[in-house]
XYZ file of C-alpha atoms in Angstrom:
567
model
C 12.114 -2.337 -54.350
C 14.934 -3.412 -53.487
C 14.891 -5.629 -50.035
C 18.459 -5.515 -48.146
C 20.024 -8.519 -47.408
C 19.909 -9.528 -43.625
C 23.588 -9.839 -43.562
C 24.447 -6.370 -44.497
C 21.882 -4.337 -42.450
C 24.731 -2.207 -41.736
C 24.882 0.368 -44.625
C 28.795 1.203 -42.900
C 29.549 -2.471 -42.898
C 29.230 -5.155 -45.327
C 28.896 -8.026 -41.843
C 25.814 -7.842 -39.008
C 26.639 -5.657 -35.981
C 27.979 -6.570 -33.861
C 26.312 -4.952 -30.439
C 22.482 -3.454 -29.795
C 23.953 0.020 -30.145
C 25.323 -0.343 -33.612
C 21.774 -1.885 -35.334
C 20.855 0.665 -38.143
C 17.362 1.156 -37.177
C 16.577 2.635 -40.445
C 18.203 0.057 -42.627
C 16.121 -2.623 -40.575
C 12.859 -1.051 -40.634
C 12.457 -0.358 -44.172
C 13.823 -4.309 -44.900
C 10.738 -5.215 -42.619
C 8.638 -2.941 -43.773
C 9.336 -4.024 -47.675
C 8.789 -7.358 -46.734
C 5.244 -6.455 -45.647
C 4.238 -4.347 -48.651
C 5.205 -7.820 -50.550
C 3.081 -9.907 -48.236
C -0.083 -7.746 -48.675
C 0.365 -7.752 -51.945
C 0.777 -11.724 -52.475
C -2.004 -11.459 -50.340
C -4.303 -9.474 -52.571
C -3.465 -11.059 -55.140
C -4.227 -14.612 -53.311
C -1.487 -15.811 -54.316
C -1.366 -18.340 -51.354
C 2.191 -20.251 -51.618
C 4.305 -16.976 -52.030
C 2.639 -15.528 -48.503
C 3.844 -18.617 -46.981
C 7.555 -17.907 -48.618
C 7.333 -14.443 -47.354
C 5.808 -15.165 -44.619
C 9.138 -17.777 -43.152
C 12.040 -15.351 -45.482
C 10.893 -13.148 -43.067
C 10.518 -13.982 -39.437
C 13.933 -15.987 -40.411
C 15.668 -12.268 -41.504
C 17.786 -10.653 -38.944
C 15.766 -7.365 -39.696
C 12.420 -8.670 -38.308
C 14.410 -10.959 -35.800
C 16.410 -7.347 -34.031
C 12.574 -5.304 -34.295
C 10.672 -7.982 -31.873
C 13.471 -7.435 -29.551
C 13.187 -3.731 -29.856
C 9.225 -4.237 -29.669
C 9.374 -6.103 -26.000
C 12.445 -4.282 -24.253
C 10.177 -0.695 -25.006
C 6.802 -1.471 -24.272
C 4.284 -1.116 -21.315
C 5.757 -4.560 -20.371
C 9.601 -4.517 -20.744
C 9.003 -4.576 -16.572
C 6.993 -7.431 -16.630
C 8.745 -10.418 -16.166
C 7.123 -14.407 -17.121
C 7.527 -17.510 -15.445
C 10.997 -17.762 -15.689
C 11.468 -13.816 -14.002
C 14.053 -12.865 -16.527
C 14.077 -9.306 -18.202
C 15.651 -8.193 -21.233
C 17.297 -4.875 -19.733
C 20.829 -4.122 -21.230
C 22.091 -3.817 -24.730
C 24.072 -6.959 -24.381
C 20.860 -8.853 -22.976
C 18.535 -7.221 -25.990
C 21.815 -8.157 -29.160
C 22.254 -11.989 -27.647
C 18.235 -12.244 -27.556
C 18.006 -11.870 -31.385
C 19.851 -14.982 -31.915
C 17.427 -16.849 -29.230
C 14.378 -15.925 -31.505
C 15.267 -19.798 -33.272
C 12.634 -22.026 -34.667
C 14.681 -25.233 -34.207
C 13.900 -26.437 -30.691
C 11.936 -23.275 -29.446
C 9.393 -24.679 -27.216
C 7.520 -21.626 -25.202
C 7.530 -21.625 -21.490
C 3.646 -21.783 -19.539
C 2.630 -18.585 -19.414
C 2.156 -16.253 -15.855
C -1.581 -15.564 -14.813
C -2.685 -12.641 -13.495
C -5.229 -11.254 -12.896
C -7.031 -7.192 -13.675
C -10.136 -5.919 -12.467
C -12.647 -5.749 -14.329
C -15.171 -2.325 -14.940
C -17.871 -4.763 -13.444
C -16.362 -5.761 -10.339
C -14.706 -9.184 -11.792
C -11.554 -9.841 -12.275
C -10.094 -10.345 -16.014
C -7.725 -13.457 -16.443
C -4.155 -12.691 -18.228
C -1.300 -14.420 -19.497
C 2.240 -13.183 -19.351
C 4.465 -15.271 -22.078
C 8.392 -14.699 -20.376
C 9.774 -12.454 -22.720
C 12.076 -14.709 -25.287
C 8.041 -15.925 -25.728
C 6.971 -12.293 -26.418
C 10.164 -11.413 -28.286
C 8.615 -14.408 -30.866
C 5.619 -13.593 -31.242
C 6.211 -10.338 -31.603
C 8.127 -11.750 -34.646
C 5.345 -13.854 -36.053
C 2.927 -10.799 -35.670
C 5.356 -8.948 -37.882
C 4.389 -11.975 -41.173
C 0.904 -12.103 -39.842
C -0.263 -8.886 -39.965
C 0.060 -7.237 -43.237
C -1.500 -10.631 -44.484
C -4.742 -9.810 -41.725
C -5.291 -6.220 -42.918
C -5.445 -7.322 -46.784
C -7.998 -9.430 -45.562
C -9.728 -8.367 -42.815
C -13.539 -6.825 -42.741
C -13.829 -3.264 -43.472
C -15.740 -2.598 -40.651
C -13.812 -3.944 -38.446
C -11.641 -1.169 -35.680
C -10.397 -2.642 -32.738
C -6.378 -3.613 -32.861
C -5.742 -3.193 -35.819
C -3.566 0.370 -36.957
C -4.744 3.459 -37.078
C -8.650 2.409 -35.991
C -10.015 3.144 -32.598
C -13.055 3.242 -30.715
C -14.465 6.516 -32.679
C -14.324 4.989 -35.727
C -16.355 2.522 -35.374
C -18.861 5.267 -33.584
C -18.720 7.042 -36.418
C -19.506 4.467 -38.323
C -22.703 3.942 -36.404
C -23.536 7.384 -36.908
C -23.082 6.594 -41.055
C -25.455 3.184 -40.752
C -28.231 5.136 -39.016
C -27.969 8.725 -38.529
C -30.828 9.506 -41.550
C -34.866 9.297 -41.200
C -34.205 6.447 -43.668
C -31.143 4.599 -42.120
C -31.762 0.801 -40.037
C -34.003 1.403 -36.941
C -33.140 -2.085 -35.332
C -30.078 -3.500 -33.656
C -28.666 -6.864 -32.590
C -26.772 -5.732 -29.845
C -24.320 -8.839 -29.698
C -22.053 -10.163 -26.709
C -19.752 -13.363 -27.095
C -19.983 -16.087 -23.963
C -15.843 -16.067 -23.014
C -15.173 -15.442 -26.112
C -10.943 -15.154 -25.848
C -11.790 -18.996 -23.029
C -13.187 -20.470 -25.478
C -11.959 -20.046 -29.208
C -11.549 -23.617 -30.599
C -7.719 -24.330 -31.319
C -8.701 -26.790 -34.165
C -9.847 -24.516 -36.067
C -7.514 -21.401 -35.039
C -4.313 -23.815 -36.220
C -6.667 -24.747 -39.513
C -7.521 -21.526 -40.599
C -5.086 -18.556 -39.347
C -2.414 -17.535 -41.918
C 0.857 -18.610 -40.340
C 3.536 -21.608 -38.556
C 1.052 -23.580 -38.218
C 3.387 -25.596 -35.417
C 4.897 -22.629 -33.060
C 0.726 -21.611 -33.166
C 0.193 -24.801 -31.859
C 3.073 -24.671 -29.037
C 1.893 -20.959 -27.750
C -2.002 -22.431 -27.868
C -0.888 -25.471 -25.934
C 2.096 -23.493 -23.732
C -0.393 -24.085 -20.001
C -0.171 -21.838 -17.369
C 0.980 -21.364 -14.227
C -2.046 -20.122 -12.078
C -1.606 -20.017 -7.838
C 2.223 -21.704 -8.086
C 0.039 -24.872 -10.362
C 1.034 -25.686 -13.556
C -2.711 -25.643 -15.704
C -3.588 -27.523 -19.272
C -4.647 -24.458 -21.831
C -7.216 -26.864 -24.144
C -9.201 -23.952 -25.784
C -9.361 -20.014 -26.115
C -6.424 -17.489 -26.444
C -4.952 -15.713 -23.478
C -5.355 -12.440 -22.762
C -1.969 -10.473 -22.440
C 0.164 -11.713 -25.289
C 1.099 -9.099 -27.922
C -0.468 -11.717 -30.865
C -3.900 -12.404 -29.402
C -5.724 -9.556 -30.843
C -4.313 -9.930 -33.899
C -5.382 -13.728 -33.487
C -8.928 -13.462 -31.723
C -9.495 -10.184 -34.986
C -8.848 -13.274 -37.424
C -11.158 -15.476 -35.460
C -14.200 -13.422 -36.146
C -13.171 -11.888 -39.204
C -15.382 -13.197 -42.141
C -18.713 -11.595 -39.449
C -18.911 -9.020 -42.242
C -18.240 -9.595 -45.373
C -19.570 -13.452 -45.208
C -22.998 -12.746 -43.339
C -24.127 -10.104 -46.360
C -22.559 -12.499 -48.541
C -24.877 -15.180 -47.090
C -27.630 -12.814 -47.407
C -26.669 -11.904 -50.710
C -27.137 -14.929 -52.394
C -30.209 -16.513 -50.400
C -32.312 -13.424 -50.944
C -30.931 -12.150 -54.055
C -28.279 -8.498 -53.629
C -30.834 -6.384 -55.372
C -32.350 -6.919 -51.789
C -29.589 -6.072 -49.717
C -29.848 -2.722 -49.736
C -32.919 -2.627 -48.709
C -32.750 -4.729 -45.472
C -29.853 -1.945 -43.619
C -27.503 -4.705 -43.068
C -24.072 -2.921 -41.645
C -21.812 -4.976 -39.090
C -19.620 -2.897 -36.616
C -17.121 -4.384 -34.915
C -14.091 -3.711 -32.472
C -12.485 -6.615 -31.384
C -15.077 -8.893 -29.503
C -17.740 -6.654 -29.538
C -20.326 -5.908 -32.407
C -23.369 -4.884 -33.400
C -25.956 -5.818 -36.542
C -28.219 -3.204 -38.107
C -31.372 -4.326 -39.696
C -35.115 -3.228 -41.356
C -36.987 -4.644 -39.095
C -36.752 -7.099 -35.636
C -37.893 -10.139 -37.400
C -35.477 -9.772 -39.951
C -32.458 -9.853 -37.221
C -34.107 -12.295 -35.458
C -35.154 -14.987 -38.212
C -32.237 -14.446 -40.982
C -29.054 -12.561 -38.366
C -29.243 -14.167 -35.632
C -29.202 -17.510 -36.702
C -26.526 -17.793 -38.766
C -24.166 -15.541 -36.749
C -24.923 -18.802 -34.100
C -23.805 -20.859 -36.794
C -20.851 -18.598 -37.461
C -19.351 -18.830 -34.428
C -20.307 -22.427 -33.634
C -17.746 -23.720 -36.098
C -15.119 -21.587 -34.092
C -16.069 -23.025 -30.477
C -18.080 -19.940 -29.611
C -21.628 -18.701 -28.619
C -23.843 -15.370 -27.721
C -24.280 -14.988 -24.190
C -28.305 -15.569 -24.119
C -28.709 -12.679 -21.311
C -27.030 -9.546 -22.867
C -27.438 -10.093 -26.877
C -30.895 -8.582 -27.612
C -32.328 -6.918 -30.435
C -33.425 -3.257 -29.623
C -35.374 -0.780 -31.372
C -32.633 3.014 -32.307
C -35.540 5.038 -30.061
C -34.859 2.676 -27.263
C -31.047 3.070 -27.389
C -27.942 0.966 -27.006
C -24.991 1.437 -25.292
C -21.722 0.290 -27.152
C -17.833 0.649 -26.168
C -18.871 3.071 -23.582
C -21.141 5.344 -25.493
C -24.969 5.470 -25.444
C -26.911 5.838 -29.344
C -30.479 6.760 -29.185
C -32.722 8.528 -31.627
C -34.645 11.982 -30.075
C -38.076 12.802 -31.810
C -35.965 11.106 -35.486
C -32.199 12.692 -34.606
C -29.722 10.372 -33.746
C -27.402 11.616 -30.443
C -24.412 9.714 -29.126
C -23.309 10.355 -25.458
C -21.465 8.872 -22.881
C -23.166 5.690 -21.289
C -24.486 5.762 -17.977
C -22.685 3.267 -16.944
C -19.334 4.597 -18.339
C -20.121 7.683 -16.143
C -20.406 6.061 -13.059
C -17.752 3.741 -13.317
C -15.149 7.148 -14.315
C -16.767 8.783 -11.251
C -15.952 6.076 -9.116
C -12.889 6.512 -10.160
C -12.330 9.857 -9.004
C -14.134 9.770 -6.197
C -11.377 6.809 -5.248
C -8.634 8.657 -5.836
C -9.700 11.553 -4.059
C -10.395 9.243 -0.831
C -7.289 7.744 -0.813
C -5.488 11.362 -1.192
C -7.089 12.874 2.013
C -3.174 13.971 3.080
C -1.670 14.144 -0.415
C -0.509 17.666 -0.866
C -3.022 19.877 -3.158
C -0.569 19.652 -6.339
C 0.296 15.867 -5.815
C -3.714 15.005 -6.025
C -3.865 17.695 -9.274
C -0.877 15.776 -10.325
C -3.136 12.545 -9.852
C -6.945 14.056 -11.251
C -5.926 15.088 -14.218
C -4.226 12.833 -16.301
C -7.763 10.530 -15.591
C -9.338 13.749 -16.600
C -7.701 14.822 -19.228
C -8.368 11.053 -21.223
C -11.384 10.665 -20.286
C -12.485 14.106 -22.098
C -10.665 13.186 -25.158
C -12.606 9.735 -25.447
C -15.839 11.130 -25.462
C -14.655 14.311 -27.208
C -16.304 12.833 -30.418
C -19.733 12.850 -29.104
C -22.944 14.890 -27.145
C -20.964 15.703 -24.027
C -20.695 18.709 -22.657
C -23.449 18.230 -20.088
C -22.357 15.414 -19.154
C -18.616 17.280 -19.254
C -19.873 19.618 -16.483
C -22.402 17.289 -14.279
C -18.511 15.292 -14.119
C -17.085 18.969 -12.826
C -19.875 19.602 -10.308
C -19.806 16.507 -8.405
C -16.188 16.901 -8.464
C -16.178 20.069 -7.005
C -18.076 18.848 -4.113
C -16.246 15.772 -3.895
C -12.670 18.446 -3.114
C -14.646 20.799 -1.224
C -15.338 17.861 1.212
C -11.901 16.887 1.104
C -10.378 20.631 1.762
C -13.024 20.840 4.392
C -11.714 17.535 6.416
C -8.500 19.078 6.556
C -9.369 22.254 8.126
C -12.594 21.584 10.059
C -12.541 24.707 12.258
C -12.316 26.970 8.615
C -15.161 28.636 6.888
C -16.182 28.226 3.225
C -14.107 31.036 2.522
C -10.747 30.389 3.921
C -11.116 27.210 1.650
C -12.177 28.949 -1.290
C -8.930 31.351 -1.204
C -6.646 28.804 -0.094
C -7.927 26.101 -2.388
C -9.641 27.839 -5.690
C -8.632 30.597 -7.796
C -9.527 33.161 -10.455
C -7.447 32.506 -13.763
C -8.313 34.239 -16.692
C -12.068 33.913 -17.267
C -12.559 30.976 -15.210
C -13.461 31.536 -11.647
C -13.872 28.343 -8.551
C -10.341 26.923 -10.152
C -8.545 24.295 -8.220
C -5.144 24.906 -8.213
C -1.911 25.302 -6.442
C 1.427 26.915 -6.780
C 4.728 24.660 -7.597
C 7.927 25.329 -9.220
C 8.673 24.813 -12.871
C 11.918 23.305 -14.310
C 13.701 26.662 -14.652
C 12.688 26.692 -10.227
C 10.660 29.930 -11.183
C 6.811 29.615 -10.078
C 4.460 28.078 -11.284
C 0.307 26.990 -10.771
C -0.848 23.678 -11.153
C -4.870 23.960 -12.001
C -7.009 21.016 -12.135
C -8.064 19.873 -16.503
C -10.940 21.649 -17.340
C -13.640 19.415 -17.815
C -16.995 21.719 -19.852
C -12.835 23.356 -21.646
C -13.117 20.302 -23.372
C -14.076 20.854 -27.406
C -16.120 18.870 -29.246
C -14.686 18.265 -32.581
C -16.337 15.815 -34.987
C -14.054 12.722 -35.543
C -12.926 11.897 -39.738
C -13.979 8.227 -39.892
C -11.352 6.419 -41.186
C -12.142 4.615 -44.718
C -12.980 1.252 -44.147
C -11.136 -0.328 -47.382
C -7.428 1.013 -45.844
C -4.691 -0.447 -45.859
C -1.187 0.488 -43.987
C 0.722 -1.994 -46.173
C -0.740 -0.870 -49.166
C 1.686 1.885 -50.774
C -1.293 3.914 -52.584
C -2.261 4.086 -49.151
C 0.140 5.880 -47.854
C -0.281 9.167 -48.505
C -4.314 8.494 -47.105
C -3.196 7.298 -44.117
C -0.106 9.247 -43.295
C -2.254 11.895 -43.558
C -4.884 10.803 -40.977
C -2.721 9.964 -38.586
C -0.493 13.558 -38.022
C -4.054 15.107 -37.852
C -4.756 12.817 -35.238
C -1.783 12.480 -33.477
C -1.575 16.662 -32.841
C -5.575 16.393 -32.239
C -4.942 13.527 -29.372
C -1.149 15.704 -28.123
C -3.337 18.857 -27.720
C -2.233 19.698 -24.591
C 1.299 19.449 -25.429
C 1.697 22.149 -27.832
C 5.504 21.688 -27.857
C 5.810 18.290 -29.038
C 2.713 18.901 -31.534
C 5.155 21.717 -33.086
C 7.964 19.121 -32.682
C 6.190 16.678 -34.870
C 4.387 18.442 -37.025
C 7.794 20.126 -38.240
C 9.694 16.991 -38.462
C 6.240 15.411 -40.734
C 5.990 12.538 -38.015
C 9.358 11.211 -38.613
C 12.247 10.762 -36.607
C 15.276 13.241 -36.874
C 17.695 10.356 -36.601
C 16.381 7.511 -38.670
C 13.777 8.888 -40.648
C 10.917 6.280 -39.843
C 7.901 7.284 -39.082
C 6.622 7.818 -35.064
C 3.457 6.974 -33.437
C 2.155 5.982 -30.235
C 3.412 2.212 -30.848
C 6.758 3.738 -31.481
C 6.184 6.476 -29.041
C 9.360 9.075 -28.845
C 11.311 10.881 -26.567
C 12.592 14.602 -26.427
C 16.293 14.736 -27.784
C 18.405 18.228 -26.930
C 20.769 19.056 -29.918
C 22.825 21.260 -28.019
C 23.102 19.035 -24.522
C 21.275 20.621 -21.152
C 25.105 18.997 -19.241
C 26.703 21.807 -21.802
C 24.578 24.821 -22.138
C 21.810 24.194 -24.264
C 18.409 25.786 -23.764
C 15.047 24.629 -23.551
C 13.776 26.019 -27.045
C 11.843 24.439 -29.620
C 14.838 25.381 -31.809
C 17.576 23.130 -29.812
C 15.018 19.794 -29.649
C 14.256 17.272 -31.987
C 11.807 13.647 -31.495
C 13.390 11.046 -31.671
C 12.685 7.406 -31.207
C 13.502 5.697 -27.744
C 16.082 3.617 -29.612
C 17.435 6.067 -31.371
C 17.959 8.095 -28.163
C 19.855 5.456 -26.993
C 21.897 4.937 -29.774
C 22.672 8.584 -29.971
C 23.994 9.392 -26.867
C 25.698 5.788 -26.941
C 27.552 6.692 -30.098
C 27.432 10.648 -29.682
C 26.532 11.304 -32.938
C 24.688 14.691 -33.498
C 21.457 15.798 -34.975
C 20.621 17.752 -37.513
C 17.555 20.106 -36.726
C 15.131 18.790 -39.641
C 13.830 21.800 -41.963
C 10.274 22.351 -41.748
C 8.708 21.635 -45.410
């Protein structure tokens, strides 16, 4: 595959684009993708000198710099400024930012400390970098990620392309569902993971520009107008932080199995039933016996973590039998009479209901349609998360509790009305469903419609299709597998947006303008081929999905998009 020269990004000319709208994103993405594939291949071959050379080439290219700026100006944090209070929210600012991504004389500014609440009531500290530092992190992540994906443990699922919590859940099911499966689990918890990673270890072992990494780690943080030094850990909130965290724990699975094989013999490994399933810094280890996990596995893990400045939490780390059960990623795993059932954990259910209760309590005077608009995304997202497990009973229980919460909400508004009047005012019969919390509303066309609350019991339980452990998104041999898997999951996750799902399938998951793939990370916009202000309709035949930046480019340059022909 031919790499496009960084000075020939725009196919219509031989010079670098002169403004943001003129950048040919298809060629930019293609150029970066080709370099990432080469990086993955060099990593597979163990040619680390070439890896370093390719990383330097990529981080100095116009394509990668433009793509890094594009990412930080289109993601959810684009409106959140760092300590310098600078945002890149106009095309001239975005284009000028590309030239700022240089290693020479680069000095990151301290992070801005903010705190967000955790599920246990405590506060989680986040470090917000400036826009320039975020773009530099995004730039170097483009060069680090292909290497990380190639060397990662097969059953590491957190913050990796096309991998999710449901994959980790499915792997636990694979390792523990049979009668002859492992019966004991080391349920591990790392104490203060992000705050305690040893800086020297990271600089010595992570395959990226050492000087840049050191500057990020030592940048400091501004908390309540006070500058504090950062002597350990990696801040939560940076774009590259999940990759650094994954690299820190990488080898937990492969090195453990290699160690046990060398010490006890490869022939005994199968009988020991060892399995490591990790999602970011949360992981469990399966084993044939409690003694084996306590005497062989736990000491090795403690030594592995100690090298990285980390340690297990004595209070939260425990070894349990599968008949007793354990919680992981919001699910409870437990065998009942020899059958493994995975259900939403009690803690997760309680936390979710508290959120629902608070929303209802905080909106006592809100219109019914507005309350439904607040509740529906919460109900839909939570139910979709638990849809691959045994959750029907839980869905019905939460639906019942929410019904009485809404009944109290309605009675408070009309204390002198009886239950029958309230029922007729706020609940309806729709199709085969009775007692549907629903309200009249207006559609975009001005017609009357009905907004109804999402039905938790109506959520279908669909078994999750686990990704294969050896999948590498930067390996051309895995391209078809990844594309098929990604499309299947996108269509499932977008089932409540049937029109978008139809457009996505017709376009084979690719932008109708640049032809590059779309996913949850890139986002998409719904574009009308014939503009609505010119009389265009909302019919699917007049709409296509575009990348957000492609959408802006089409409108800025007055380009015409042709409806792709489904294959």
